[in-house]
Coordinates of C-alpha atoms in Angstrom, one line a residue:
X1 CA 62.5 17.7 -1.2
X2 CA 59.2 18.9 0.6
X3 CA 60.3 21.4 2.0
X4 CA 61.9 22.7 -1.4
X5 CA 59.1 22.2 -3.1
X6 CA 56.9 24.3 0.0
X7 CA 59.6 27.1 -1.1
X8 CA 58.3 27.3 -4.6
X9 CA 55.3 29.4 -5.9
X10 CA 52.4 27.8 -7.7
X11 CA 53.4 29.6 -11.0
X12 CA 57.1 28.1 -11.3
X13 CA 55.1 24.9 -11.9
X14 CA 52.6 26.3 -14.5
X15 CA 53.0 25.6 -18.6
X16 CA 53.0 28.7 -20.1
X17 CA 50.9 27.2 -23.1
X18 CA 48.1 25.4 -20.9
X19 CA 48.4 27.6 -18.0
X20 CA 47.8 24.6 -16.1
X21 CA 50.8 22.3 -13.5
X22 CA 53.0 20.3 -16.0
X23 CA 52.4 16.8 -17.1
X24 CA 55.3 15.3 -19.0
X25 CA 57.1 18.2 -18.4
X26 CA 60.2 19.0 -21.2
X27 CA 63.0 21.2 -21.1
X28 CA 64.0 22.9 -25.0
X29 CA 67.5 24.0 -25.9
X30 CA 66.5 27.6 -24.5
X31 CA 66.2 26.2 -20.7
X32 CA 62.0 26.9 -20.5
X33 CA 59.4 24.0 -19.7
X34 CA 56.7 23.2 -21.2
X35 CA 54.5 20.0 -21.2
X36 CA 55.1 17.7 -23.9
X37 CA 52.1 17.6 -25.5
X38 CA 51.6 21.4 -25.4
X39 CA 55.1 22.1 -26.8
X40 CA 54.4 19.7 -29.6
X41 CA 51.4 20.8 -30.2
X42 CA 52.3 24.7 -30.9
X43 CA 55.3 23.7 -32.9
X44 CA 52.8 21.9 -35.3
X45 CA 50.4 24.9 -35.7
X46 CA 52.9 27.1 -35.9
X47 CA 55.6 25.1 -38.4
X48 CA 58.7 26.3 -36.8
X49 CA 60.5 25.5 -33.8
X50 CA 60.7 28.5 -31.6
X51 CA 60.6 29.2 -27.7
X52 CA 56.7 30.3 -27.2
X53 CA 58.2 32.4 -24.2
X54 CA 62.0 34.0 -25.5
X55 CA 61.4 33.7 -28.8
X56 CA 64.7 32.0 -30.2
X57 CA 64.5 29.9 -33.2
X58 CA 65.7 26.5 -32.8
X59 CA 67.5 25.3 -36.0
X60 CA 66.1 21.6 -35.4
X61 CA 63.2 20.3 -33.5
X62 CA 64.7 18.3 -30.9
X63 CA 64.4 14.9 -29.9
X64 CA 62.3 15.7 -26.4
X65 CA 62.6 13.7 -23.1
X66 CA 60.4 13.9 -19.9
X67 CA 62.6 15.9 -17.1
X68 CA 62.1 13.8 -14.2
X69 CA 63.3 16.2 -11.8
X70 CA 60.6 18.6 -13.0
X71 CA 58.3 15.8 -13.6
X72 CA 58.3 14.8 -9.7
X73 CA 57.9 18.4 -8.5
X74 CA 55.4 18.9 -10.3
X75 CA 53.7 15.8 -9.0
X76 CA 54.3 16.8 -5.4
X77 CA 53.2 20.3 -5.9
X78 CA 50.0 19.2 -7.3
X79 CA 49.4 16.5 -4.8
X80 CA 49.9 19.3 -1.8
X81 CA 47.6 21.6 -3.4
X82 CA 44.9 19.0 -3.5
X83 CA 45.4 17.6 -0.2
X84 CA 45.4 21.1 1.3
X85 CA 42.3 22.4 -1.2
X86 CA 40.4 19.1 0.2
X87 CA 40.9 20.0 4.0
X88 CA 39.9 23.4 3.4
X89 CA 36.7 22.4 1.7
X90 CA 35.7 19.8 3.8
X91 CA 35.9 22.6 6.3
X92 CA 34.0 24.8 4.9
X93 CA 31.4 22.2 3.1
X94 CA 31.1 20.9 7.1
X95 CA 30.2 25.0 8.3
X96 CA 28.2 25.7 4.7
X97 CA 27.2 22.5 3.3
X98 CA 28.3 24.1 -0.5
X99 CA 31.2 22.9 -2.6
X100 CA 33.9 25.2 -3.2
X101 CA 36.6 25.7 -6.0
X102 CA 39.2 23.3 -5.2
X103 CA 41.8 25.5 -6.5
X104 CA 41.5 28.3 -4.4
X105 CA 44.6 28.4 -1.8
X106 CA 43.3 30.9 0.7
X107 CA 39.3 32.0 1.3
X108 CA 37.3 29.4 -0.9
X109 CA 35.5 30.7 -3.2
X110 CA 31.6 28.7 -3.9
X111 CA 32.1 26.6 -7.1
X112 CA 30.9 27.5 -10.4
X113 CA 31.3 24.6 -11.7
X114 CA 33.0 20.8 -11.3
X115 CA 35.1 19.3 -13.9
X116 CA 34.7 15.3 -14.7
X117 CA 38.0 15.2 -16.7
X118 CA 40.3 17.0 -14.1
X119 CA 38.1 15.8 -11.0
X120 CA 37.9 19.5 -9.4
X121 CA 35.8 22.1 -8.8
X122 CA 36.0 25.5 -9.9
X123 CA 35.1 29.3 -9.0
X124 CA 34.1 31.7 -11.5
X125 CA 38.2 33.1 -11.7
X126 CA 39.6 30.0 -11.7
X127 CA 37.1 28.3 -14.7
X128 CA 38.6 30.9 -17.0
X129 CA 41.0 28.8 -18.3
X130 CA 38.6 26.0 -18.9
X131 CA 36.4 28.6 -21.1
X132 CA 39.2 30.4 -22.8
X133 CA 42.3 27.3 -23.4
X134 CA 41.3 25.2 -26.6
X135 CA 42.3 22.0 -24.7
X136 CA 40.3 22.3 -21.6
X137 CA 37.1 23.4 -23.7
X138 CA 36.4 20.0 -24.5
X139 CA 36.5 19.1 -21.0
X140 CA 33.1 18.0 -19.3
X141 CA 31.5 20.8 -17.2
X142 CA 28.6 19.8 -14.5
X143 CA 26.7 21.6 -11.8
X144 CA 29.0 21.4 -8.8
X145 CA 29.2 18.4 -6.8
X146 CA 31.8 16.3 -4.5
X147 CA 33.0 13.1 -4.5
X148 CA 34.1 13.3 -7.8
X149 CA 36.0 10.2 -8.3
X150 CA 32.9 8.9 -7.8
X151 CA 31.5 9.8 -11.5
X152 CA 34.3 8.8 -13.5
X153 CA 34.8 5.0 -14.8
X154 CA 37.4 3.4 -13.1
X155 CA 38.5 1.3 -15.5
X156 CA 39.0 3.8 -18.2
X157 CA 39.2 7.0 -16.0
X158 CA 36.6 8.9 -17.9
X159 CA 33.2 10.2 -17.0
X160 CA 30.6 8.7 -16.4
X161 CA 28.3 10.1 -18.9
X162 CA 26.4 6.7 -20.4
X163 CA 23.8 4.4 -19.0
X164 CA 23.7 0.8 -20.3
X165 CA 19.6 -0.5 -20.0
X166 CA 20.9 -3.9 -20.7
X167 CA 23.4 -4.1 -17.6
X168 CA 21.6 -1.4 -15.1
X169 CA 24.7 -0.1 -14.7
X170 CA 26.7 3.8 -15.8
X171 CA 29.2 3.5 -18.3
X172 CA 32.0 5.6 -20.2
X173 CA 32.0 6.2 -23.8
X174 CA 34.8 3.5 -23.6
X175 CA 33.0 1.0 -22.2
X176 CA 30.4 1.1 -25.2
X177 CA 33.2 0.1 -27.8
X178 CA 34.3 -2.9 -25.1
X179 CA 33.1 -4.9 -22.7
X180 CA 29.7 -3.0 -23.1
X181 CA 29.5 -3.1 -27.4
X182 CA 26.4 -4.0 -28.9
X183 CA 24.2 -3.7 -25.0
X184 CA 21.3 -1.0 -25.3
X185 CA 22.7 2.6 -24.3
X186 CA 21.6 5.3 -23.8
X187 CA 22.2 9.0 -22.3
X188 CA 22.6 9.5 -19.0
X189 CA 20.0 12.2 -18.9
X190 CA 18.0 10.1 -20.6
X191 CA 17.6 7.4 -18.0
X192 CA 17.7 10.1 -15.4
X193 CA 14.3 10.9 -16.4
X194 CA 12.8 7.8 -17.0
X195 CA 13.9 6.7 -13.4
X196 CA 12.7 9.9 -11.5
X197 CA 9.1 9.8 -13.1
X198 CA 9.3 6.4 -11.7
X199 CA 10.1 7.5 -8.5
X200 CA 6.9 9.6 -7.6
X201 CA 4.8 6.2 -8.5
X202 CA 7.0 4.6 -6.3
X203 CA 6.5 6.8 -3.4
X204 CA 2.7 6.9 -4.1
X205 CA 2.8 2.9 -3.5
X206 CA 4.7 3.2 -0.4
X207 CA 1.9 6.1 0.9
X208 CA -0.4 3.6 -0.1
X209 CA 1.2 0.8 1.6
X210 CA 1.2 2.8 4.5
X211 CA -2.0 3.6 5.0
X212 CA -3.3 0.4 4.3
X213 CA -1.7 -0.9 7.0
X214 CA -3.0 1.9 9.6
X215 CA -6.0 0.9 8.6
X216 CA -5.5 -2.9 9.2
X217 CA -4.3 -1.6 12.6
X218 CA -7.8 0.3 12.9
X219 CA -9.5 -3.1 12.0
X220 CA -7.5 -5.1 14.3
X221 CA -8.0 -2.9 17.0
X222 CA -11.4 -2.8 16.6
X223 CA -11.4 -6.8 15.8
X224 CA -9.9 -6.8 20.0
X225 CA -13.0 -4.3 21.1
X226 CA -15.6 -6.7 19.7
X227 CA -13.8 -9.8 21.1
X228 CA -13.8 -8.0 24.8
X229 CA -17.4 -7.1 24.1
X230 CA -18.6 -10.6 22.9
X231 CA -16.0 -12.2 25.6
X232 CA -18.4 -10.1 28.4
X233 CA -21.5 -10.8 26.7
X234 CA -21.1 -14.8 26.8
X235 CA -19.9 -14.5 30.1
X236 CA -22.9 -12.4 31.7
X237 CA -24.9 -14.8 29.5
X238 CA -23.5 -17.9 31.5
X239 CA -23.7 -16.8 34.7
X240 CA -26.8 -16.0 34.7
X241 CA -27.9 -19.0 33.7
X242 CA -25.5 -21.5 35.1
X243 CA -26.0 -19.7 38.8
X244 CA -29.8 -20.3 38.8
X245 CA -28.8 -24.4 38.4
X246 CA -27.8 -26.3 41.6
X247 CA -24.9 -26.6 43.3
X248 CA -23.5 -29.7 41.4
X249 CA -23.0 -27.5 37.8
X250 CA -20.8 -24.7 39.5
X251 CA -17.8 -26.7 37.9
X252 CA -18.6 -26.6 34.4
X253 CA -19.4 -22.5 35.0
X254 CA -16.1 -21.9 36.2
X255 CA -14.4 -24.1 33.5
X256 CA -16.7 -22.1 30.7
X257 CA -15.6 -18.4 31.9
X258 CA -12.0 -19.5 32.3
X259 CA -11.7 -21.1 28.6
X260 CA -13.9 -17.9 26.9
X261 CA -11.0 -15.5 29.1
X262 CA -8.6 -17.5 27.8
X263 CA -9.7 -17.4 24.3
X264 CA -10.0 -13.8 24.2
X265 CA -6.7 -13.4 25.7
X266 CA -5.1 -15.4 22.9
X267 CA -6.8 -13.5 20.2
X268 CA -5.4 -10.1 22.0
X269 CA -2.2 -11.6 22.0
X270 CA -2.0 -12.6 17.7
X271 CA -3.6 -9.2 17.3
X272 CA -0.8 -7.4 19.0
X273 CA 1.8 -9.4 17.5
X274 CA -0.2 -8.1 14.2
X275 CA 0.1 -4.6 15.2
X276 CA 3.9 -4.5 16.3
X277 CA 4.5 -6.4 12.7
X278 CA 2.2 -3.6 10.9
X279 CA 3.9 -0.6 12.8
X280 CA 7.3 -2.1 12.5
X281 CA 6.3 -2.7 8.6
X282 CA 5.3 1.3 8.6
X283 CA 8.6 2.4 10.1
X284 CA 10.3 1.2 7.4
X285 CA 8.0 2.5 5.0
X286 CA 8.3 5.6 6.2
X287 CA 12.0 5.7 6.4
X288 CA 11.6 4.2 2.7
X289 CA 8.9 7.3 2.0
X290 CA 11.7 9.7 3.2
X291 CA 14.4 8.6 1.2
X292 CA 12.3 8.3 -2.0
X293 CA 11.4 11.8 -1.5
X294 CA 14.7 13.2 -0.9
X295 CA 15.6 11.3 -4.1
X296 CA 12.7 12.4 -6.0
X297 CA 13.6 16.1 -5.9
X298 CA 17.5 15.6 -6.5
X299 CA 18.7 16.9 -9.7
X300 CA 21.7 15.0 -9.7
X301 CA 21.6 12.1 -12.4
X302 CA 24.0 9.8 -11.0
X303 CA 23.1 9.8 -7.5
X304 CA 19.9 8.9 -8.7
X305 CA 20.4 6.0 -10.6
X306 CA 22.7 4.5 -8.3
X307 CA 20.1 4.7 -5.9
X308 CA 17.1 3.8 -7.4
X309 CA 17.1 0.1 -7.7
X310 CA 18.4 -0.4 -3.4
X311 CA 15.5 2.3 -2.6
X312 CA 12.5 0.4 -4.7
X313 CA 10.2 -1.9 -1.9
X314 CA 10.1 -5.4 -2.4
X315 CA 7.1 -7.1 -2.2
X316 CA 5.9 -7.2 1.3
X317 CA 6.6 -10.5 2.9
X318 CA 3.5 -11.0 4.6
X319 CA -0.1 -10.6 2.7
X320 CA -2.1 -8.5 5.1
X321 CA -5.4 -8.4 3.3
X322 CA -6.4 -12.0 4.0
X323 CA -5.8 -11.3 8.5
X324 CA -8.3 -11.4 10.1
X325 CA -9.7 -12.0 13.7
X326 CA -13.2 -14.0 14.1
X327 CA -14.2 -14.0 17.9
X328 CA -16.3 -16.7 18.4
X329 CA -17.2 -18.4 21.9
X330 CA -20.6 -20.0 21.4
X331 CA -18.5 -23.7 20.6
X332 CA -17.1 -23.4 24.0
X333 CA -20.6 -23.0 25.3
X334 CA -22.0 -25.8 23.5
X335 CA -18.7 -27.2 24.5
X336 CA -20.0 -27.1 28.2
X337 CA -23.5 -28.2 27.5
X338 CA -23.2 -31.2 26.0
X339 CA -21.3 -32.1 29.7
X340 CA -23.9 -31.4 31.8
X341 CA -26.0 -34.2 32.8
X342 CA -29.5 -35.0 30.2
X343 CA -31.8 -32.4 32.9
X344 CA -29.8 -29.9 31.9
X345 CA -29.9 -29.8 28.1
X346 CA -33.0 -28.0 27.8
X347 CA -31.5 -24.6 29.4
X348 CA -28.2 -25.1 28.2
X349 CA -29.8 -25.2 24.7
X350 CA -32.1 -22.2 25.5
X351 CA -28.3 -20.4 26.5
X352 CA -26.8 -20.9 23.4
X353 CA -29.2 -19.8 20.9
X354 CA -29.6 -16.5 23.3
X355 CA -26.4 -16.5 22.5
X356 CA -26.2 -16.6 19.0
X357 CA -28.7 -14.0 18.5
X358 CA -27.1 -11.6 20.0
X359 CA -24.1 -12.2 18.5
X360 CA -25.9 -11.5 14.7
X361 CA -28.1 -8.8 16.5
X362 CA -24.8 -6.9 16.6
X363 CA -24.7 -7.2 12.6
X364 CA -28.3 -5.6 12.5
X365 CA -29.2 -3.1 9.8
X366 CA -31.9 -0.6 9.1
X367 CA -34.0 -1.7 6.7
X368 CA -37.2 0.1 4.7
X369 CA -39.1 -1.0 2.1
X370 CA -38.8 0.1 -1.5
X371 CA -42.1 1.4 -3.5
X372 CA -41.1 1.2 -6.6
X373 CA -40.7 -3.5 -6.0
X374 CA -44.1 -3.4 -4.4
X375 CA -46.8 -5.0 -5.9
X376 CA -50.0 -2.8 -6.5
X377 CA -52.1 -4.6 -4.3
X378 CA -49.1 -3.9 -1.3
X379 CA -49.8 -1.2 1.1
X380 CA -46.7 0.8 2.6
X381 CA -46.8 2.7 5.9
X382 CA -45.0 6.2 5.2
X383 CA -42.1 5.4 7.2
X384 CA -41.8 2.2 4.6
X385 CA -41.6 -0.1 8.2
X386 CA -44.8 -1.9 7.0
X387 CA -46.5 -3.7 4.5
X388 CA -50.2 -5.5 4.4
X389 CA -51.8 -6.9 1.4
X390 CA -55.0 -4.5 0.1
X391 CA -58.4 -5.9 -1.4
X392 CA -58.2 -2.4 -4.3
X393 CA -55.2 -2.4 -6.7
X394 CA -53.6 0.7 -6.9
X395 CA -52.8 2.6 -9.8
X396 CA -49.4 2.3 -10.0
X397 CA -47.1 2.3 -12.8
X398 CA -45.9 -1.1 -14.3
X399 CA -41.6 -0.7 -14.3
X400 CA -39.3 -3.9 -14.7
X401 CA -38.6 -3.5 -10.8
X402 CA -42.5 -4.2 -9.9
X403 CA -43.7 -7.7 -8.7
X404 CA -46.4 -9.5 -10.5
X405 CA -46.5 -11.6 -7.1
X406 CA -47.9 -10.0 -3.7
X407 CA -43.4 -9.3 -2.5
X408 CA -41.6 -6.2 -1.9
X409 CA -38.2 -5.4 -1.4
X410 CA -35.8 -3.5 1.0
X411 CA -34.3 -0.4 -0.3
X412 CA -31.1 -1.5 0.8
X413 CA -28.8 -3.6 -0.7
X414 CA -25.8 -5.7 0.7
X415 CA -23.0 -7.3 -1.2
X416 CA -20.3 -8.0 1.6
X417 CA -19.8 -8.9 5.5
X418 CA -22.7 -9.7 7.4
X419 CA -26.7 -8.2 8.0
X420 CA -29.6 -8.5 9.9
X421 CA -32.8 -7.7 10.8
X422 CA -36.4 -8.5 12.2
X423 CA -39.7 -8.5 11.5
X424 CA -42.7 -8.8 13.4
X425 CA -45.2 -11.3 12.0
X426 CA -47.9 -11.5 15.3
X427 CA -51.0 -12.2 14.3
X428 CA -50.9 -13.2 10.2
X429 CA -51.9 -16.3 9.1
X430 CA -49.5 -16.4 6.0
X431 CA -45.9 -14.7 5.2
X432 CA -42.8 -14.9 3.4
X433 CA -39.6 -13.3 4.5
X434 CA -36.0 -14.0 3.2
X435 CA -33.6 -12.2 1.3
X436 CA -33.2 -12.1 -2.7
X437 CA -30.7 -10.9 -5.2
X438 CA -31.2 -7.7 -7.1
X439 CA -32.0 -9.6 -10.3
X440 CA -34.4 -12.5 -8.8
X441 CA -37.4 -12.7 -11.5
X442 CA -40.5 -10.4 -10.7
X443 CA -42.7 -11.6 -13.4
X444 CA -44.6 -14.3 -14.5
X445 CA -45.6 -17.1 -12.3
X446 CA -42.5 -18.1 -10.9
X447 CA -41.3 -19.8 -7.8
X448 CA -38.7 -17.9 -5.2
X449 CA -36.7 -20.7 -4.7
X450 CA -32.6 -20.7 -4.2
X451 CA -32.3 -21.8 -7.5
X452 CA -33.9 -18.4 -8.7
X453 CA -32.5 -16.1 -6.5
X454 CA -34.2 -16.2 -3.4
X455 CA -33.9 -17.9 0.4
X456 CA -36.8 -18.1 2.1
X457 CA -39.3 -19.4 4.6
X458 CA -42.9 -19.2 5.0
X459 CA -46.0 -20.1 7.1
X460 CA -48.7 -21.4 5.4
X461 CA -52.0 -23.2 7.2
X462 CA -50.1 -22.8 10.6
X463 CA -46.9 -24.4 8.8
X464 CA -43.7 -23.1 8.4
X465 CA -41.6 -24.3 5.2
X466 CA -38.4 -23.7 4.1
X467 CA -39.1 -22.5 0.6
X468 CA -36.7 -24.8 -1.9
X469 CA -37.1 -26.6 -4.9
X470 CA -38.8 -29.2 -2.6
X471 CA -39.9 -27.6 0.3
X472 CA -39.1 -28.2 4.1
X473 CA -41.2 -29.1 6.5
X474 CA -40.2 -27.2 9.7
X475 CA -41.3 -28.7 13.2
X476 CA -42.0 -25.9 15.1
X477 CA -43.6 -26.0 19.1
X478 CA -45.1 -22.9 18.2
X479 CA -45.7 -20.2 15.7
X480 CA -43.1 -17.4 15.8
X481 CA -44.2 -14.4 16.7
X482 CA -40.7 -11.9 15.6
X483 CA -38.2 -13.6 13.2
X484 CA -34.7 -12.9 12.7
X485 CA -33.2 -13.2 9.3
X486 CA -29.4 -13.8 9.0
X487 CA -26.6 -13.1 6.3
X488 CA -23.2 -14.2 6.3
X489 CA -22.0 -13.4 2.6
X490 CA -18.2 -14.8 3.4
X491 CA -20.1 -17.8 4.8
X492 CA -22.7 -18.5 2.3
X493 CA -25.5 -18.4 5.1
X494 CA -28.8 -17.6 5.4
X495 CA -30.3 -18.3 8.8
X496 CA -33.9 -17.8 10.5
X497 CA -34.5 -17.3 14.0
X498 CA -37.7 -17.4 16.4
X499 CA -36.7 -14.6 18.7
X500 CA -39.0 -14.9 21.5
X501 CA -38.2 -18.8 21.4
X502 CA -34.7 -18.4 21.2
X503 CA -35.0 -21.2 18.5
X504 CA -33.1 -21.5 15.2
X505 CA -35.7 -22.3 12.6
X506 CA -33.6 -22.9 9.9
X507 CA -30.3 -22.3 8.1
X508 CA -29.4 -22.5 4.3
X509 CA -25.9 -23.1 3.8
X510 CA -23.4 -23.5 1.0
X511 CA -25.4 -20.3 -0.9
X512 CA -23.7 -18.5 -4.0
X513 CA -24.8 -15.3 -4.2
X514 CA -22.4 -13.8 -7.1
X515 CA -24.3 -10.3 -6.3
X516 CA -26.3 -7.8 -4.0
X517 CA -28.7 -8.9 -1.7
X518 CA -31.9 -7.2 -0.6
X519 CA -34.3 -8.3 2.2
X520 CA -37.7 -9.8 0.7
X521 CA -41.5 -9.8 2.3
X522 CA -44.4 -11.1 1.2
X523 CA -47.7 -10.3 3.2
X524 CA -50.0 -13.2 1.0
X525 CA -53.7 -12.4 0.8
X526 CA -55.0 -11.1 3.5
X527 CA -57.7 -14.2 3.4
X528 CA -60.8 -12.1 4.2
X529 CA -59.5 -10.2 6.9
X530 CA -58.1 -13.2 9.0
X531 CA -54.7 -12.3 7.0
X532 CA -54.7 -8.2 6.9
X533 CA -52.4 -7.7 9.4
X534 CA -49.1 -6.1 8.4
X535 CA -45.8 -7.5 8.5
X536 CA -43.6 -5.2 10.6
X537 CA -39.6 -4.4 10.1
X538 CA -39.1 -4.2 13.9
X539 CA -35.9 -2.1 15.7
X540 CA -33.5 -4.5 17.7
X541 CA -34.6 -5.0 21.1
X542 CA -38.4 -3.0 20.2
X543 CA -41.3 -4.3 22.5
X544 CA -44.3 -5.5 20.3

């Protein structure tokens, strides 16, 4: 039979109405075929039963019967054109990467257009018939594409043309009046759109995604550099120190450097595991990127929608924005001091406030001081580095930013992290330094206390006070000569050092701050003369 049917040419399987291979194919009294439904159909338009092809009248329409024999040939003939059309264009698709008219039996033609009723593609010639034959007009017509079976529902066998919001899903015309009836639809265009504006939102949060999580590498890295630097620094520290002691305190020096190494070494090991996570996180992003943006610029509305929902991101699994890596060694220094023997103590505590301040020296900022806070009886060196308190008010005008009291405060302004800076105070009798929030109250006769807005200490009579709402007493050996002031906004600290002491001399803790901070200085009366000198914002590490 297949090699029969090889024998026979393409038009001896043709209707003559529909100019398309037979389906249901009939044989009238005059010996031609025709496809049922075309036969039928001329014979009602026309009102009389006669041969479309001989034209002999038939004295009664005929009771009309599917010719099997036909029927089957037809089948195979159609089912060897399509296999043969589909190698031929895989071919070719493989070489060109274009679809091509599936009907086309020797060179393939590019594709005009692809048909979702007869599930083919056509060239220019052979998409005539669709554009001329009254019963392939109504066919559906789309921009070429392949995998046709694909588009078309395969419940009802029809295209593909509906979108059902309530389901997420395509849908048939069909599948509206059943097991879809009465769920939201709409267009296929329709959604097509909705989903590719979508799409360039989509790809915008995975760019963003991305780059957040370079930078989190950048931090990280960084977070490893200061570790290694503050590892080296504690350890220099220590053995300075713990090599000028006697022979009998080489142990705990040993033990110290090895558990600061160690330490280190574990934080450089969760920070790479951090970075493989990150950049294994940004692969997939970016492989996610690339598909979104080869999906983005697709003008095909189905492959679009079945795509969209597998290539949207989930939420990351891991929250990176709350990582972080605090290096911190001075507890196993104090860890080794407190083992030393009682004749130790007093270097081992001299070691770890050392230390400490260089570990918030790091943090320091440049600071100046800001004109337009200062008091008229406040002097300011031109490089705004220094303030003293002057016997002749200046005429200066009154703003809401001025203090009524003898203060001042830095030009800059801090609302996250950490700060620092010094100040010399050599040689004045009286001062106030701290920091204050932008809003702390500037008139009136107020007190700078934590409760308004300010954390301070000052020296008074040769005493140094914590200023609060009941102040504290500090028990000083001696009078500081450069003080360091401290602020840890994550840790709601404000701390006070005596720098050539290497003493802490004091610490609030548990502050709120709720806004900006800016450093605060106040001279005090110069006390006829025994007060006039100036209160100096030094440079880390500046000789007095």
């Amino acid at each position: 039979m297949a090699a029969a049917s090889s024998l026979l040419s393409e038009d001896q399987f043709l209707c003559s109405i529909c100019l398309d291979v037979f389906t249901d194919p009939v044989t009238i009294p005059c010996g031609h075929n025709f496809c049922k439904t075309c036969i039928t159909h001329h014979w009602n338009i026309n009102g009389q039963t006669q041969c479309p092809v001989c034209k002999k009248q038939i004295d009664r329409r005929p009771e009309l019967h599917v010719n099997t024999f036909i029927s089957e040939m037809a089948a195979r003939f159609r089912q060897s054109v399509k296999i043969k059309a589909s190698s031929s264009s895989q071919q070719h698709r493989a070489d060109t990467g274009e679809v091509l008219c599936d009907v086309c039996t020797e060179t393939k033609m590019k594709a005009l257009k692809s048909c979702l009723v007869c599930l083919a593609s056509y060239c220019e010639t052979h998409l005539e018939r669709h554009q001329r034959v009254t019963g392939l007009k109504i066919h559906t017509l789309i921009d070429p594409v392949e995998n046709l079976e694909s588009r078309v529902c395969k419940k009802h066998e029809r295209p593909l043309e509906l979108f059902c919001k309530t389901d997420q899903t395509c849908v048939c015309q069909f599948c509206t009046e059943s097991s879809h009836k009465l769920h939201q639809i709409v267009p296929l265009i329709e959604e097509y759109e909705g989903k590719k504006a979508k799409l360039g939102k989509t790809e915008a949060d995975v760019q963003q995604m991305i780059q957040e999580r370079r930078l989190k590498i950048q931090e990280l890295k960084q977070s490893v550099e200061l570790s290694k630097e503050t590892a080296d620094r504690v350890t220099t520290a220590s053995v300075q120190v713990f090599t000028a002691l006697i022979q009998s305190v080489e142990g705990s020096l040993a033990e110290l450097i090895q558990t600061i190494t160690e330490r280190h070494n574990t934080t450089e090991k969760h920070v790479e595991g951090f970075i493989k996570e990150l950049e294994e996180e940004i692969s997939e992003l970016m492989k996610r990127s690339t598909e979104l943006k080869q999906l983005s610029h697709t003008k095909d509305h189905l492959l679009l929608l079945q795509s969209f929902t597998s290539l949207i991101p989930a939420q990351p699994t891991k929250d990176w924005t709350e990582v972080r890596v605090h290096s911190s060694y001075e507890g196993s220094v104090r860890t080794a001091v407190s083992q030393l023997e009682e004749t130790l103590s007093k270097e081992m505590k001299k070691l770890c406030v050392d230390l400490e301040v260089k570990r918030v020296q790091q943090f320091a900022v440049d600071v100046t001081l800001d004109p337009e806070t200062a008091n008229p009886h406040l002097i300011l060196s031109d490089d705004g580095k220094q303030v003293s308190y002057g016997d002749v008010k200046q005429n200066l005008p009154d703003n809401p930013k001025r203090f009524l009291c003898y203060s001042v405060l830095g030009k800059q302004s801090f609302s996250l992290g950490r700060f620092y800076y010094e100040v010399q105070v050599k040689g004045k009798t009286a001062w106030t330094l701290g920091v204050a929030r932008e809003s702390v109250i500037r008139k009136g006769r107020i007190t700078l206390t934590p409760e308004y807005g300010c954390w301070s200490i000052c020296m008074m009579n040769n005493i140094v006070y914590a200023v609060a709402s009941s102040p504290v007493h500090l028990s000083l050996k001696s009078e500081p000569q450069r003080v360091g002031v401290f602020v840890d906004h994550e840790e709601g600290l404000v701390s006070f050092y005596d720098i050539d002491a290497a003493v802490l001399i004091y610490s609030f803790t548990g502050c709120r701050f709720n806004e900006k901070l800016r450093p605060y200085f106040n001279p005090c009366h110069n006390n006829n003369g025994r007060n006039s000198t100036p209160l100096k914002i030094c440079s880390i590490n500046q000789a007095d």
